[in-house]
Every structure is written in C-alpha cells, then in structure tokens.
XYZ file of C-alpha atoms in Angstrom:
125
model
C 19.523 28.261 -17.970
C 16.571 28.100 -15.581
C 13.607 25.773 -15.192
C 11.301 28.251 -16.969
C 13.532 28.252 -20.079
C 11.872 26.156 -22.865
C 15.216 24.495 -23.596
C 15.619 23.400 -19.975
C 15.869 19.628 -19.731
C 14.202 17.704 -16.911
C 16.534 16.517 -14.197
C 17.231 12.909 -13.387
C 15.693 12.418 -9.987
C 15.974 9.197 -8.049
C 14.386 6.776 -8.307
C 14.653 6.330 -12.047
C 12.286 4.078 -13.945
C 13.879 1.426 -16.126
C 11.915 -0.657 -18.587
C 13.892 -3.768 -19.491
C 12.787 -5.158 -22.847
C 13.661 -8.751 -23.593
C 13.285 -11.423 -26.202
C 14.449 -14.960 -26.736
C 17.189 -15.517 -29.283
C 16.979 -18.331 -31.876
C 19.240 -20.483 -29.664
C 16.484 -20.527 -27.026
C 14.085 -22.086 -29.519
C 16.620 -24.644 -30.769
C 17.799 -25.697 -27.293
C 16.347 -28.936 -25.987
C 13.814 -28.834 -23.160
C 16.238 -30.275 -20.607
C 18.829 -27.559 -21.244
C 16.206 -24.833 -21.072
C 14.513 -26.068 -17.901
C 17.556 -27.295 -15.980
C 20.131 -24.653 -16.905
C 18.839 -21.604 -18.777
C 15.665 -20.860 -16.789
C 17.468 -21.187 -13.415
C 20.185 -18.831 -14.696
C 17.544 -16.334 -15.848
C 15.807 -16.521 -12.470
C 19.164 -16.008 -10.722
C 19.874 -12.997 -12.946
C 16.610 -11.300 -12.022
C 17.177 -12.106 -8.326
C 20.666 -10.596 -8.492
C 19.255 -7.391 -9.993
C 16.948 -7.101 -6.989
C 19.788 -7.879 -4.565
C 21.690 -4.987 -6.132
C 18.792 -2.637 -5.402
C 16.565 -2.740 -8.483
C 12.972 -2.614 -7.235
C 10.719 -4.693 -9.501
C 7.407 -2.882 -10.055
C 5.771 -4.977 -12.775
C 6.311 -7.617 -15.439
C 4.548 -8.150 -18.751
C 4.819 -11.079 -21.174
C 2.908 -10.639 -24.425
C 3.041 -14.286 -25.482
C -0.743 -14.704 -25.381
C -1.146 -13.416 -28.942
C 2.327 -14.194 -30.319
C 4.231 -17.399 -30.962
C 7.946 -17.733 -31.739
C 10.660 -15.140 -32.111
C 9.126 -11.618 -31.943
C 9.516 -9.712 -35.189
C 7.071 -6.826 -35.303
C 8.094 -5.432 -31.904
C 11.477 -7.147 -31.450
C 10.687 -7.891 -27.800
C 8.184 -10.084 -26.024
C 8.705 -9.566 -22.302
C 9.080 -6.434 -20.243
C 10.212 -5.753 -16.681
C 9.680 -2.392 -14.987
C 12.087 -1.419 -12.204
C 12.921 1.574 -10.080
C 16.640 2.150 -9.552
C 18.685 4.782 -7.767
C 21.191 5.482 -10.524
C 22.293 4.798 -14.069
C 25.284 2.735 -12.937
C 22.926 0.060 -11.633
C 21.249 -0.160 -15.040
C 24.576 -0.700 -16.796
C 25.464 -3.397 -14.253
C 22.091 -5.065 -14.779
C 22.586 -5.253 -18.539
C 26.158 -6.449 -18.154
C 25.186 -9.440 -15.994
C 23.702 -11.504 -18.882
C 27.112 -11.243 -20.585
C 28.705 -13.017 -17.621
C 28.476 -16.700 -16.854
C 25.736 -17.205 -14.272
C 24.835 -20.659 -13.002
C 27.113 -21.942 -15.768
C 25.168 -20.131 -18.521
C 25.740 -16.934 -20.492
C 22.235 -15.578 -20.877
C 23.169 -13.312 -23.792
C 23.371 -16.467 -25.885
C 19.686 -17.156 -25.257
C 18.125 -13.729 -24.675
C 18.473 -10.161 -25.820
C 17.983 -7.373 -23.298
C 17.610 -3.642 -23.796
C 16.737 -0.880 -21.335
C 14.713 2.304 -21.604
C 15.370 4.920 -18.946
C 12.728 7.355 -17.804
C 10.719 8.595 -14.882
C 7.207 8.130 -13.552
C 4.465 9.633 -15.705
C 3.025 12.167 -13.263
C -0.488 12.532 -14.745
C -1.126 8.824 -14.172
C 0.468 8.486 -10.730
C-alpha cells in the first residue's frame, strides 16, 4: 500500500494531539467545600502538573461552565485540555494517574476523564 492509495491511513507522527475531556462526578457535587478545596482540588492540580512533568505539553484549556450548571448531560463533559505528546504510552499513563491515590485522593472518584487522539488540523495551522 502506498500513500496515493485511497485506503492508505495517515501515519501517527509526533507530536500527537490529545484532547482530554473531563467532567465532575456526582461525588464532587455532594462533597463538602472543605474536602473539595483542601484535598480534591490540590490533587487535581498535582495530577495536571505530573502530566506536564512526564512530557505532555499543555496547549489550551476550555471550561464551558458559563452556560451550564451542574453535572453535564447533553455533552457528558464540561472541561477540556489540549496537549501535545510524543507517544500513545504517555496518554495511557496520563489517564491511569487519576486511578491512583494522589495527594491522598483518588481523582476517579470525583472526575471522569476521556481522551481523543488526533493530529493538528493543517488547514487551520
């Protein structure tokens, strides 16, 4: 198969673009303010910092809470983080970290994360 074959798939070239989609779980909304501010938010901040330490390059963030309140239902997610990464293994490590205890908190109890893998959209960049 060659690049001019219509069935030819694009190659994965580094860096890859990863869009991390996130939303708060019901336990986030039922947790008291002290728990959220003193334990969960610092753990979330530490998680994002660790991703960058591992080599994920944060390009942009987006939180659509201006026109939505509560647990997202129509889109299932409410915040988005766009990264560039060198390989797929980093993405799997990133999404595994919330399953681990970090700063004494398992973030998967408070947030749901999902990743979309792609590449830059050449007509716009």
